[in-house]
Coordinates of C-alpha atoms in Angstrom, one line a residue:
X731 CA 127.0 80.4 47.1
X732 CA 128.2 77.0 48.5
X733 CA 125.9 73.7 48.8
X734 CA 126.4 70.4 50.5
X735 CA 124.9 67.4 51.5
X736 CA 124.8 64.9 54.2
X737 CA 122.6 62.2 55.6
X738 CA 121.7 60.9 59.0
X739 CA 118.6 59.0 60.4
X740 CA 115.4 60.0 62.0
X741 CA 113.9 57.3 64.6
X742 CA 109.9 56.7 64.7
X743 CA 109.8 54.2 67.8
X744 CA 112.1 51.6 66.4
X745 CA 112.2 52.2 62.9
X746 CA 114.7 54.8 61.0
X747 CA 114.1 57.0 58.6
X748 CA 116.7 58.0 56.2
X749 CA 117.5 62.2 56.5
X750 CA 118.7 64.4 54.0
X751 CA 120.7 66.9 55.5
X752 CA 121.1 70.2 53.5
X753 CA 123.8 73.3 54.2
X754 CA 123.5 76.4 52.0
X755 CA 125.3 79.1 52.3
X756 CA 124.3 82.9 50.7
X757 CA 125.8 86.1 51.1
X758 CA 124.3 88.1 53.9
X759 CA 124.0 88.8 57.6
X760 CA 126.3 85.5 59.6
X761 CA 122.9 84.3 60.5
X762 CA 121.8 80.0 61.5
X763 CA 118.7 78.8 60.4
X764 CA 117.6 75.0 60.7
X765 CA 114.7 73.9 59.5
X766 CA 112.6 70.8 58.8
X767 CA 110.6 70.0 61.8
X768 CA 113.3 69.4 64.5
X769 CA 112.1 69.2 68.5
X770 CA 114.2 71.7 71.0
X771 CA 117.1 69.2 71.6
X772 CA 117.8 69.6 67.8
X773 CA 117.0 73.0 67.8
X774 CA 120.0 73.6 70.3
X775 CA 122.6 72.1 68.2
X776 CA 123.1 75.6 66.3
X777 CA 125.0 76.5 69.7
X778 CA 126.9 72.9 70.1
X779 CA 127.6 72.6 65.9
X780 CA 129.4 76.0 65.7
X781 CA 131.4 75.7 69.1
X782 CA 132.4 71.7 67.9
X783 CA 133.8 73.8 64.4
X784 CA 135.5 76.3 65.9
X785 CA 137.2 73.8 68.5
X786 CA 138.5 71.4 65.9
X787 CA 140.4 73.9 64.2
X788 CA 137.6 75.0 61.5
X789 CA 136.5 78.1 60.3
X790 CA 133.0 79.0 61.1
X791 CA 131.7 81.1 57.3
X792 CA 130.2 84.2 58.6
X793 CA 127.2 84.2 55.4
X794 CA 123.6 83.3 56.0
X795 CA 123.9 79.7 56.6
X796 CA 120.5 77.4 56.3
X797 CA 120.0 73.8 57.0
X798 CA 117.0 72.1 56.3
X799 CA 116.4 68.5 57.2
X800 CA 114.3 66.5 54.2
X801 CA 111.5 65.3 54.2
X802 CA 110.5 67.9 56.1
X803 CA 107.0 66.6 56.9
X804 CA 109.0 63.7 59.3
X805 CA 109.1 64.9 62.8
X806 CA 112.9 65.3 63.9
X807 CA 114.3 64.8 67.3
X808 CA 117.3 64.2 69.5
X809 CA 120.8 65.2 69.3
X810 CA 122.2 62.7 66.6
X811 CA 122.0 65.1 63.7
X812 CA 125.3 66.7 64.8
X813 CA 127.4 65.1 62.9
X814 CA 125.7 65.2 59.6
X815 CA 124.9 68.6 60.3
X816 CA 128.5 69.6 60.8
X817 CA 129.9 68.2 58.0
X818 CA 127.2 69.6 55.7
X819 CA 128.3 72.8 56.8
X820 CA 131.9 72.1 56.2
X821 CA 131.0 71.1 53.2
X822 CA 129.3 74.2 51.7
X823 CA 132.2 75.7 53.3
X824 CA 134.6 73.9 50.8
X825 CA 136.3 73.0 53.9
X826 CA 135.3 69.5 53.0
X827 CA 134.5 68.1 49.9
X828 CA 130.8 67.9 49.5
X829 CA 131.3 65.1 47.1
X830 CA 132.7 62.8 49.8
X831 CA 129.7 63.2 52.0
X832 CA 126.9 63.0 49.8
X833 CA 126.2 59.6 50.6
X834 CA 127.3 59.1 54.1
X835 CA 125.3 58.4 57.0
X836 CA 126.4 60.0 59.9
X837 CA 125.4 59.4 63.4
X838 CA 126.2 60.8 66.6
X839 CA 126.2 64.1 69.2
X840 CA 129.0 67.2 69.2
X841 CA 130.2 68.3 72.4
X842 CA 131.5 71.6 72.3
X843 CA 134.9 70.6 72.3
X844 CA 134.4 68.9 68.8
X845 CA 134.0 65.3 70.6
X846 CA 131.4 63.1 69.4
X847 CA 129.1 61.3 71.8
X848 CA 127.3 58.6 71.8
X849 CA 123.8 58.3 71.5
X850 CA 120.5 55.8 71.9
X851 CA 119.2 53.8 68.8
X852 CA 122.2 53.5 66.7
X853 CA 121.7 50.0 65.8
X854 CA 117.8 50.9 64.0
X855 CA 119.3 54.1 62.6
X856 CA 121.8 52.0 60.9
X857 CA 119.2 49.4 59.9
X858 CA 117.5 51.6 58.0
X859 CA 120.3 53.2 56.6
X860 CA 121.3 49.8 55.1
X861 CA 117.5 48.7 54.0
X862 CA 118.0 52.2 51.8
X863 CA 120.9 51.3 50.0
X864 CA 123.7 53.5 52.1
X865 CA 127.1 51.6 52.3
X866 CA 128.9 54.2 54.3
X867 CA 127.9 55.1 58.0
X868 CA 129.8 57.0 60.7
X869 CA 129.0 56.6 64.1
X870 CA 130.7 57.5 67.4
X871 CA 133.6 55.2 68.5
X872 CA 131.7 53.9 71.5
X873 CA 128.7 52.3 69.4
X874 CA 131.0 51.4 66.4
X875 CA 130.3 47.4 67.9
X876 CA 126.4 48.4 67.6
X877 CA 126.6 49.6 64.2
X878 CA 128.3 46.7 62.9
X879 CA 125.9 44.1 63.7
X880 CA 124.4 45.4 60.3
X881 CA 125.7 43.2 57.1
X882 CA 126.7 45.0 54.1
X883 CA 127.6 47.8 55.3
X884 CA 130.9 50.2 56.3
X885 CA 131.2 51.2 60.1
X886 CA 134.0 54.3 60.6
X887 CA 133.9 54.9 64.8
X888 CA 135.5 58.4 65.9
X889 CA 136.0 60.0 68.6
X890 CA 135.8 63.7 67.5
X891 CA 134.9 65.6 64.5
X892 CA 138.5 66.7 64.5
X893 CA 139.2 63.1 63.4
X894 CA 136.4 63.1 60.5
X895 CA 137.7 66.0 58.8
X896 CA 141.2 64.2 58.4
X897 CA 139.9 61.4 57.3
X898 CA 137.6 63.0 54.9
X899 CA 140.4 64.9 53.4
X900 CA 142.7 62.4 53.8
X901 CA 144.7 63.9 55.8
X902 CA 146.7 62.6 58.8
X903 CA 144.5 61.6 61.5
X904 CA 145.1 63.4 64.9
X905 CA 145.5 60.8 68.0
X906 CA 142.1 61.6 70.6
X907 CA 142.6 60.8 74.0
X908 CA 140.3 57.9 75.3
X909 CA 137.9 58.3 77.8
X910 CA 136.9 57.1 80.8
X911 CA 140.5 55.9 81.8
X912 CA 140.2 54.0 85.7
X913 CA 136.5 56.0 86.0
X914 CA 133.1 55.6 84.5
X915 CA 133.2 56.5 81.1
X916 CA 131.1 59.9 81.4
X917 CA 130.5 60.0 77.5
X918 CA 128.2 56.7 77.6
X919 CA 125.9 58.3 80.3
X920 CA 124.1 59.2 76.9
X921 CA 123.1 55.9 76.0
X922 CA 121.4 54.9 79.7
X923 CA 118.5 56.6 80.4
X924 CA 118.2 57.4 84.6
X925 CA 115.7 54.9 86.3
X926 CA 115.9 52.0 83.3
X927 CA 118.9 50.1 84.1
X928 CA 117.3 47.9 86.9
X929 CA 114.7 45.4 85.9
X930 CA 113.9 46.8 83.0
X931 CA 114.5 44.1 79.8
X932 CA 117.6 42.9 82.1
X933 CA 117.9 39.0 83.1
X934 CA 117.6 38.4 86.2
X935 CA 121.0 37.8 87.5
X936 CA 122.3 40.7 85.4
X937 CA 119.6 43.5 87.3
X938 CA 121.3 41.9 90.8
X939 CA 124.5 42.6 89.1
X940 CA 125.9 39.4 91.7
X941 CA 127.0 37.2 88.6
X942 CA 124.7 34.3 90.3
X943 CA 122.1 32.9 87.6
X944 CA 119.3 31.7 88.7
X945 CA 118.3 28.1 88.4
X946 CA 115.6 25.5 88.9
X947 CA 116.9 23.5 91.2
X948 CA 117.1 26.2 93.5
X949 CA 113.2 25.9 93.7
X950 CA 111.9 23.0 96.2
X951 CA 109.2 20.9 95.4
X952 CA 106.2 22.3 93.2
X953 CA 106.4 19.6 90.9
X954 CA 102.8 21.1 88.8
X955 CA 104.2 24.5 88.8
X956 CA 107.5 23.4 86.9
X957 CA 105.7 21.2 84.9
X958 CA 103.6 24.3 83.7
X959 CA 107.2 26.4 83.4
X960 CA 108.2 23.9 81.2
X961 CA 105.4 23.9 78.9
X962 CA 105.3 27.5 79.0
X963 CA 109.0 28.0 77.7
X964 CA 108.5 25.1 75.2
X965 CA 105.5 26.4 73.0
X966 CA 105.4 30.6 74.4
X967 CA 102.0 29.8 76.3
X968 CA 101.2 32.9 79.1
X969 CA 101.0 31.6 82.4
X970 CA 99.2 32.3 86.1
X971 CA 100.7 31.6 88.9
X972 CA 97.9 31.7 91.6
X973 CA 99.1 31.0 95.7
X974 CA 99.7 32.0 99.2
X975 CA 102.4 34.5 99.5
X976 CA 106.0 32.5 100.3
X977 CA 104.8 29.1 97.9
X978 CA 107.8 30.0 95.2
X979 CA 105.6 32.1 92.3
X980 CA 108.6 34.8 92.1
X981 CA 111.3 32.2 92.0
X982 CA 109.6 29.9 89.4
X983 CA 109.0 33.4 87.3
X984 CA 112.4 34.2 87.5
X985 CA 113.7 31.4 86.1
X986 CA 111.6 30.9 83.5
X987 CA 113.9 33.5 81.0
X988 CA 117.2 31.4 81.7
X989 CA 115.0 28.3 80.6
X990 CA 114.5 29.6 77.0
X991 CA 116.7 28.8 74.3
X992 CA 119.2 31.8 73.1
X993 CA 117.9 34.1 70.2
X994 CA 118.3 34.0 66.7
X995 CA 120.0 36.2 65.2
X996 CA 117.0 38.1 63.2
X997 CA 115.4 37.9 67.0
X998 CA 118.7 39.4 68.2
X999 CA 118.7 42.4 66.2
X1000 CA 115.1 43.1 67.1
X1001 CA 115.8 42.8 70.6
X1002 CA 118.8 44.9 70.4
X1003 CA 117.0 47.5 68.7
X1004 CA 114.3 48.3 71.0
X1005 CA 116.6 48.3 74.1
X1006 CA 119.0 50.9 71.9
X1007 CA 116.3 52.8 71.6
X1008 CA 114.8 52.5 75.0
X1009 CA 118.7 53.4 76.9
X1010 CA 118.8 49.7 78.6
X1011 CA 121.4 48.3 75.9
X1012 CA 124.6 47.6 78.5
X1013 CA 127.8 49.8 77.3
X1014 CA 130.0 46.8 76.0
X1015 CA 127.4 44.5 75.4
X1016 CA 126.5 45.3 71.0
X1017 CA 123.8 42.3 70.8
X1018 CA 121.5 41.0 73.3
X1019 CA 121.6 36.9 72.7
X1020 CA 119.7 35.9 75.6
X1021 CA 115.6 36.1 76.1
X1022 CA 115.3 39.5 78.0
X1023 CA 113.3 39.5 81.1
X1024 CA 111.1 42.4 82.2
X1025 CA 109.6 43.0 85.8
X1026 CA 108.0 45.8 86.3
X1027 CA 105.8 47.1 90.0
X1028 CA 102.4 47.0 90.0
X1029 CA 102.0 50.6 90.4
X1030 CA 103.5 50.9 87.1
X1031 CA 100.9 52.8 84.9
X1032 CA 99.3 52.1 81.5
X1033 CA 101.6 54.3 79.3
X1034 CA 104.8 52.4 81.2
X1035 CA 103.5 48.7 79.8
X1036 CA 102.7 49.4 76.6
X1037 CA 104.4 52.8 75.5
X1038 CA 104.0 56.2 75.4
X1039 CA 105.6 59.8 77.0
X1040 CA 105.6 63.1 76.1
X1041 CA 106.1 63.7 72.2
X1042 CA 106.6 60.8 70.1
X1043 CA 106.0 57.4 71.8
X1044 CA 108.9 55.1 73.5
X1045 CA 108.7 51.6 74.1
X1046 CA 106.7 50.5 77.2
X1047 CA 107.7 47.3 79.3
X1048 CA 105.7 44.9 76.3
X1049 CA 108.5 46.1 74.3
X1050 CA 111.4 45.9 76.3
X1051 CA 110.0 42.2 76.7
X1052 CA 110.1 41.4 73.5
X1053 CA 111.1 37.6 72.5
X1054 CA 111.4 37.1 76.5
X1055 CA 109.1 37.3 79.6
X1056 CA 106.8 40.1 81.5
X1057 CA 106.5 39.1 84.6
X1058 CA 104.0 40.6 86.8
X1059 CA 104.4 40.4 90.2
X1060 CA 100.8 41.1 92.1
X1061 CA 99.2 40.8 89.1
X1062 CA 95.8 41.9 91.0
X1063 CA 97.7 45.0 92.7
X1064 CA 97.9 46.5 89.2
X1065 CA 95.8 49.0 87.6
X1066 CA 92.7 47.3 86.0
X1067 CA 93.0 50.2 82.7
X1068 CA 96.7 49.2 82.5
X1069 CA 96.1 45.2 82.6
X1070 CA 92.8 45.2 80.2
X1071 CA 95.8 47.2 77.9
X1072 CA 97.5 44.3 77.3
X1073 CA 94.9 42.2 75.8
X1074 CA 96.2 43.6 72.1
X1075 CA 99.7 42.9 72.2
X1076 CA 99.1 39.4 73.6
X1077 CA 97.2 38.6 71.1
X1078 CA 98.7 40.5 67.8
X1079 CA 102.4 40.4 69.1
X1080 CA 102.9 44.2 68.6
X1081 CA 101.4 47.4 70.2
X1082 CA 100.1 50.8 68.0
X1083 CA 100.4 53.8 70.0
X1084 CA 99.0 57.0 68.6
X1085 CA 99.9 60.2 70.5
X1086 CA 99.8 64.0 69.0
X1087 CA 103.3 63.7 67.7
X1088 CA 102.6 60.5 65.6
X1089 CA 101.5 56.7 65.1
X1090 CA 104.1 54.4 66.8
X1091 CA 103.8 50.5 66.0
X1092 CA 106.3 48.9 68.9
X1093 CA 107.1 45.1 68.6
X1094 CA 105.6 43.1 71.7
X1095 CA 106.1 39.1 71.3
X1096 CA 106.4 38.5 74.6
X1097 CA 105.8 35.9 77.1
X1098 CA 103.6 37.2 79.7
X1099 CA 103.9 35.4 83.6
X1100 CA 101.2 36.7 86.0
X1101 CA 101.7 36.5 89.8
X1102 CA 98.8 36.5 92.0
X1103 CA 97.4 36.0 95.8
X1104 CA 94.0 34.6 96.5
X1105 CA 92.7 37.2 98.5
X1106 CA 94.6 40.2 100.0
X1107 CA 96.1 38.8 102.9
X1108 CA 97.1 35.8 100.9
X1109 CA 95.7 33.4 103.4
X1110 CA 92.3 32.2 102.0
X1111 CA 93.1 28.9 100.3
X1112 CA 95.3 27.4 103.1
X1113 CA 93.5 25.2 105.3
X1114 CA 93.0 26.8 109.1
X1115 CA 95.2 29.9 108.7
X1116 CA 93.3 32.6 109.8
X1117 CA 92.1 34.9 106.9
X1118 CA 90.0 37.1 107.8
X1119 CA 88.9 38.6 104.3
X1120 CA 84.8 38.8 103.5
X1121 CA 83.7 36.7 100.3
X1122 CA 83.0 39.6 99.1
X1123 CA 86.4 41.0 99.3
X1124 CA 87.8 37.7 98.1
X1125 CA 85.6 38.1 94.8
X1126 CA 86.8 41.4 94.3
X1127 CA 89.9 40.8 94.5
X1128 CA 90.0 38.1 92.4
X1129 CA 87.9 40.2 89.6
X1130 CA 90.5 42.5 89.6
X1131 CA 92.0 39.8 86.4
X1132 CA 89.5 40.2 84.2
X1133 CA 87.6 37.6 82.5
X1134 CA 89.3 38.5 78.9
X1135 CA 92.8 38.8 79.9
X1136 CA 92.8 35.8 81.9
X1137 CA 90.8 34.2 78.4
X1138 CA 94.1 35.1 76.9
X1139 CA 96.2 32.5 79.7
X1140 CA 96.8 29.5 78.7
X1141 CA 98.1 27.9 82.2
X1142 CA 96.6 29.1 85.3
X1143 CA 98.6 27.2 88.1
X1144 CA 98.1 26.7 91.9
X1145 CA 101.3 26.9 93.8
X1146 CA 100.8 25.5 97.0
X1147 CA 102.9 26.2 99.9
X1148 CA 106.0 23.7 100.0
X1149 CA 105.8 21.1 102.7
X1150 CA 108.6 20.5 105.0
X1151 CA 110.0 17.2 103.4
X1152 CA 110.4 19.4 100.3
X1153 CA 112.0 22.6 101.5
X1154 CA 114.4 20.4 103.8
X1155 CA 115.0 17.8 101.8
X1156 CA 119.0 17.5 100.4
X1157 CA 117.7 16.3 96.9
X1158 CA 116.0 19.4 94.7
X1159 CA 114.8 19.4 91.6
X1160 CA 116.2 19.2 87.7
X1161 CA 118.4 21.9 86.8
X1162 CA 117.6 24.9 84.4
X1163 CA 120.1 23.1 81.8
X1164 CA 118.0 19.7 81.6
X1165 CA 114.6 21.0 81.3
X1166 CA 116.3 23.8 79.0
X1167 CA 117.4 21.4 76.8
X1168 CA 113.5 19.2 77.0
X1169 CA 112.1 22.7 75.7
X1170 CA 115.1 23.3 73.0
X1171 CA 114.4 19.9 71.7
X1172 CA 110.5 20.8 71.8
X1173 CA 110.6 24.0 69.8
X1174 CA 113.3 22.5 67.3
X1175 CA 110.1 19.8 66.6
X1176 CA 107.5 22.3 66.9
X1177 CA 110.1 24.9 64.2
X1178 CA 110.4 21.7 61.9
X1179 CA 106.7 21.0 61.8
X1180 CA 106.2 24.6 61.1
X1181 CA 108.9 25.1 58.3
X1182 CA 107.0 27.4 55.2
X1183 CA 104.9 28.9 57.8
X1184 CA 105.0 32.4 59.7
X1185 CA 105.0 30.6 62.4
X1186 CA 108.1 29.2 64.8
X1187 CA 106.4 28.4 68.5
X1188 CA 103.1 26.4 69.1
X1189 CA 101.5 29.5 70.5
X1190 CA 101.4 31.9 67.3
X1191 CA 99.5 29.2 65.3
X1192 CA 95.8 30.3 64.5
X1193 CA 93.4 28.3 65.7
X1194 CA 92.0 27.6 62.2
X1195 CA 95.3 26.0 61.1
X1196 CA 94.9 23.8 64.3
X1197 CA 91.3 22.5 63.4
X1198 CA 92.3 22.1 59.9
X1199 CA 95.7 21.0 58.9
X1200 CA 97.1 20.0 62.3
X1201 CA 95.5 17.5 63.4
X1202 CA 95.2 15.7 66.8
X1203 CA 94.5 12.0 67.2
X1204 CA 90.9 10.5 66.7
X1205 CA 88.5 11.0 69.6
X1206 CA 91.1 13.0 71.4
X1207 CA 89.3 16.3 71.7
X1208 CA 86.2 14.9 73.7
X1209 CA 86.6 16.1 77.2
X1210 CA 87.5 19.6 75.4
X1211 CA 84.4 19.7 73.6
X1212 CA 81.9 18.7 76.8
X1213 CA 83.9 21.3 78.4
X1214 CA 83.0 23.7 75.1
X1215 CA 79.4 23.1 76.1
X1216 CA 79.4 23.5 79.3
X1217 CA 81.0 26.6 79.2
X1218 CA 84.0 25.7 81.1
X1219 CA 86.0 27.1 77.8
X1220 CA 85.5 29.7 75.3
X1221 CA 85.9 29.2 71.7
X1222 CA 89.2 30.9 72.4
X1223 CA 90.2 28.5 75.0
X1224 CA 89.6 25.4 72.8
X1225 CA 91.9 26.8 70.2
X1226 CA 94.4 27.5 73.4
X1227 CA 93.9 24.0 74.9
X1228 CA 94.9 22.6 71.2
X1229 CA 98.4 24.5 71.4
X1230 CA 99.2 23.6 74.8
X1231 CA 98.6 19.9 73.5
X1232 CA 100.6 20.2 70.6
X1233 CA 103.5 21.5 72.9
X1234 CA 102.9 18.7 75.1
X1235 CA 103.2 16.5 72.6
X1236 CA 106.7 18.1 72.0
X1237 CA 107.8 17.5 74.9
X1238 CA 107.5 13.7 74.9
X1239 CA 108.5 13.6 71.5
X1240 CA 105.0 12.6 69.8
X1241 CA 104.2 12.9 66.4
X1242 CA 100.3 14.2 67.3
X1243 CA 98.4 15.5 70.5
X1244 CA 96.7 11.9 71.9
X1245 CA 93.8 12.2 74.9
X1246 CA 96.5 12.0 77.0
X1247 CA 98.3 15.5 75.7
X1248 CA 94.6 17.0 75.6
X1249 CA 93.9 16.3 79.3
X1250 CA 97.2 17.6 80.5
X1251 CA 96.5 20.9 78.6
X1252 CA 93.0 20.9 80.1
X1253 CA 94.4 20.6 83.7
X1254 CA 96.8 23.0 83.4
X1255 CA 94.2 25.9 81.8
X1256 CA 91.1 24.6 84.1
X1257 CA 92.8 23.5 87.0
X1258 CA 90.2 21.1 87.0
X1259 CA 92.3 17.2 88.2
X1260 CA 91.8 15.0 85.0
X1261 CA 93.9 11.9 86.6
X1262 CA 96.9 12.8 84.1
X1263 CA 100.4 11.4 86.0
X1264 CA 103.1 14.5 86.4
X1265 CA 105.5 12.9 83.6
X1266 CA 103.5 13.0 81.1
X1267 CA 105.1 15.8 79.4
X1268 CA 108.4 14.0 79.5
X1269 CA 109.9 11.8 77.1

């Protein structure tokens, strides 16, 4: 009887699992059993694990052969078990010694030459490989750049499972052709998913695929609605972009992702993670440093925006957007059970999906741009063009934003069309890299102030900790309060008025919110003119 071990990792949305992976061999009928709750692509690798032996010049031990895949109460599913499963085998084969693998994490997909493929989510598998204590992971060469984003641990990248067995018995190590040689590499069509690579958790000038970044001086005129962008990027406040169809809305949102200042490192590996996992990660491209920017069409449906799919739950658009910006274009064209969805995640920064197969919690700090037309020919707030919509149709319409997601906005913007002086004038606006550097400046101030606190960005601070500790200046909160009783604002608008002032304040380089900071935050959630001068969020 012959008994080894191996270990690989089991993914539950975006966190791993650590899997025990258990060979046995008896004497008996040559027979293949795998248990352990696996899912039909697992099931399958009996077929591609035997033909991947045979190919790499092993000996396939004709004796009832069971693998069983611990903790079995775990559900089990994708084609990364290969590996582990392989070697196990060997290893109760004596072919390998089992004491060599016992504490090796091993990653990856067999072909049935003995090749080992890539596969999604390698950067969370080996995450939680290394929160367990395992030193020593294995993962195809392709995501060997993936894997070692991890500290503390040992990365070996092959190419084939002929190449593990040599190095495992130390013996020498056969040369593998290279793939993908002056044509698309075919083994990394198994880390892109069909469909996701466009728009999906891309930036903007990387979906076009033209090289050309956007930028804010592209933009003409619209000196309100890049004052809002600004304040936006600078504290993580939602934003609504309300106007006639051709005023700049699209543009504006686009740029808005190049405006924010490059992720951390911690925020790196999260955002890495869930695009591993989702098939978006770019072959080449390990770590995602840049805010990701997520666009999706308006007749995307509820389980697309926050997560979901047959079996266990993958990660929606919220997800993909993760430390970066949703932008939804026609904000009102969207479905009103897939917008009223995202009043969670705006508001906890992660989404819990529960489906059959199990309980998913997805990260979702994102920063959400909404996109909208006053009436469905787009006409009814410019002066003498012809809309021919009903009031009623106009109400509707407007509705379709319901009263508690837009409660969740902090800036609701008018964009009004651009004048001619504007759009033909030779002298445009700042550039992404000033105002980028205003808001890096801004949330440096805003970090500082925050140091010993959950918190990093203006927007994540409770509202109790604003009327408490943080304090504005005296007597500036008294236009927000006689708005408070007139019910222009909600208690939840007050406590959103207070962040927008702090990141105001920021942005000019003040110690504390003054009236001033206030009434520009009022403005820019009411729309209601308070006599505030455009620079006032400048230093």
């Amino acid at each position: 009887m012959g008994f080894a071990r191996a270990c690989s990792v089991a993914l539950v949305g975006v966190e791993g699992v650590v899997v025990e992976v258990q060979a046995d061999l008896e004497p008996g009928v040559a027979a293949f059993t795998l248990v352990g709750l696996p899912d039909k692509s697992l099931v399958e690798s009996r077929d591609r694990v035997r033909a991947a032996v045979v190919n790499s010049g092993a000996e396939w031990p004709q004796k009832k052969l069971t693998v069983g895949l611990s903790p079995a109460s775990v559900p089990k599913s994708g084609s990364g078990f290969d590996l582990a499963v392989a070697c196990a085998v060997l290893g109760a084969a004596e072919r390998i010694d089992p004491a060599m693998i016992a504490d090796v994490v091993m990653i990856g997909e067999l072909g049935l030459d003995g090749r080992v493929r890539p596969v999604r989510g390698v950067l969370p598998a080996v995450l939680a490989a290394a929160e367990a204590g395992y030193e020593q992971i294995v993962v195809p060469e392709q995501t060997a750049g993936e894997a070692a984003l991890v500290p503390g641990v040992s990365v070996l990248g092959v190419r084939s499972l002929r190449q593990l067995i040599a190095v495992l018995c130390d013996e020498p190590v056969p040369e593998e052709p290279a793939e993908g040689q002056g044509r698309p590499d075919a083994m990394l069509a198994g880390l892109m998913i069909p469909g996701t690579g466009l728009g999906t958790g891309l930036a903007p000038a990387a979906a076009r695929g033209d090289g050309h970044r956007p930028d804010l001086a592209d933009v003409a005129g619209q000196p309100r609605p890049r004052q809002a962008l600004e304040v936006a990027a600078a504290g993580g406040h939602h934003l609504l972009f309300s106007g006639p169809p051709g005023a700049g809305k699209t543009m504006l949102a686009e740029r808005l992702s190049s405006v924010l200042p490059p992720l951390t490192r911690q925020e790196s590996l999260e955002v890495t993670a869930v695009h591993s996992v989702a098939g978006i990660l770019p072959p080449g491209e390990p770590l995602v440093s840049r805010a990701p920017y997520c666009a999706p069409h308006h007749s995307a449906t509820m389980q697309s925006l926050v997560g979901g799919g047959n079996g266990m739950p993958r990660p929606g658009a919220v997800s993909l957007a993760h430390r970066g910006v949703l932008f939804l274009d026609e904000a009102p064209e969207f479905s009103g059970k897939a917008l009223d969805a995202l009043r969670q995640p705006l508001e906890s920064g992660h989404v819990v999906v529960a489906r059959a197969a199990g309980v998913v919690r997805l990260p979702a700090r994102f920063l959400m741009v909404l996109a909208a037309n006053p009436c469905p020919c787009g006409r009814h707030s410019l002066t003498g063009a012809g809309c021919e919509c009903p009031p009623s149709v106009v109400r509707r319409y407007q509705a379709r934003l319901s009263g508690p997601l837009l409660d969740r906005v902090d800036l609701r913007v008018e964009v009004e069309p651009v004048d001619r002086a504007d759009l033909l004038g030779h002298g445009g606006g700042e550039s992404t890299a000033v105002v980028a550097a205003r808001v890096r400046d801004a949330r440096a101030r805003a970090a500082e102030r925050l140091v010993g606190t959950p918190w990093t960005t203006n927007s994540e601070v409770p509202g109790h900790e604003l009327r408490t500790r943080l304090l504005v200046a005296p007597g500036a909160l008294a236009a927000a309060e006689r708005d408070l009783e007139r019910g222009i604002l909600t208690a939840r608008g007050l406590d959103r008025v207070l962040r927008v002032a702090w990141t105001v304040a920021d942005l000019r380089g003040a110690d504390r919110p003054d009236a001033s900071d206030v009434a520009v935050a009022l403005e820019l959630r009411t729309g209601i003119q308070r006599g505030v001068p455009m620079g006032t969020v400048q230093r």
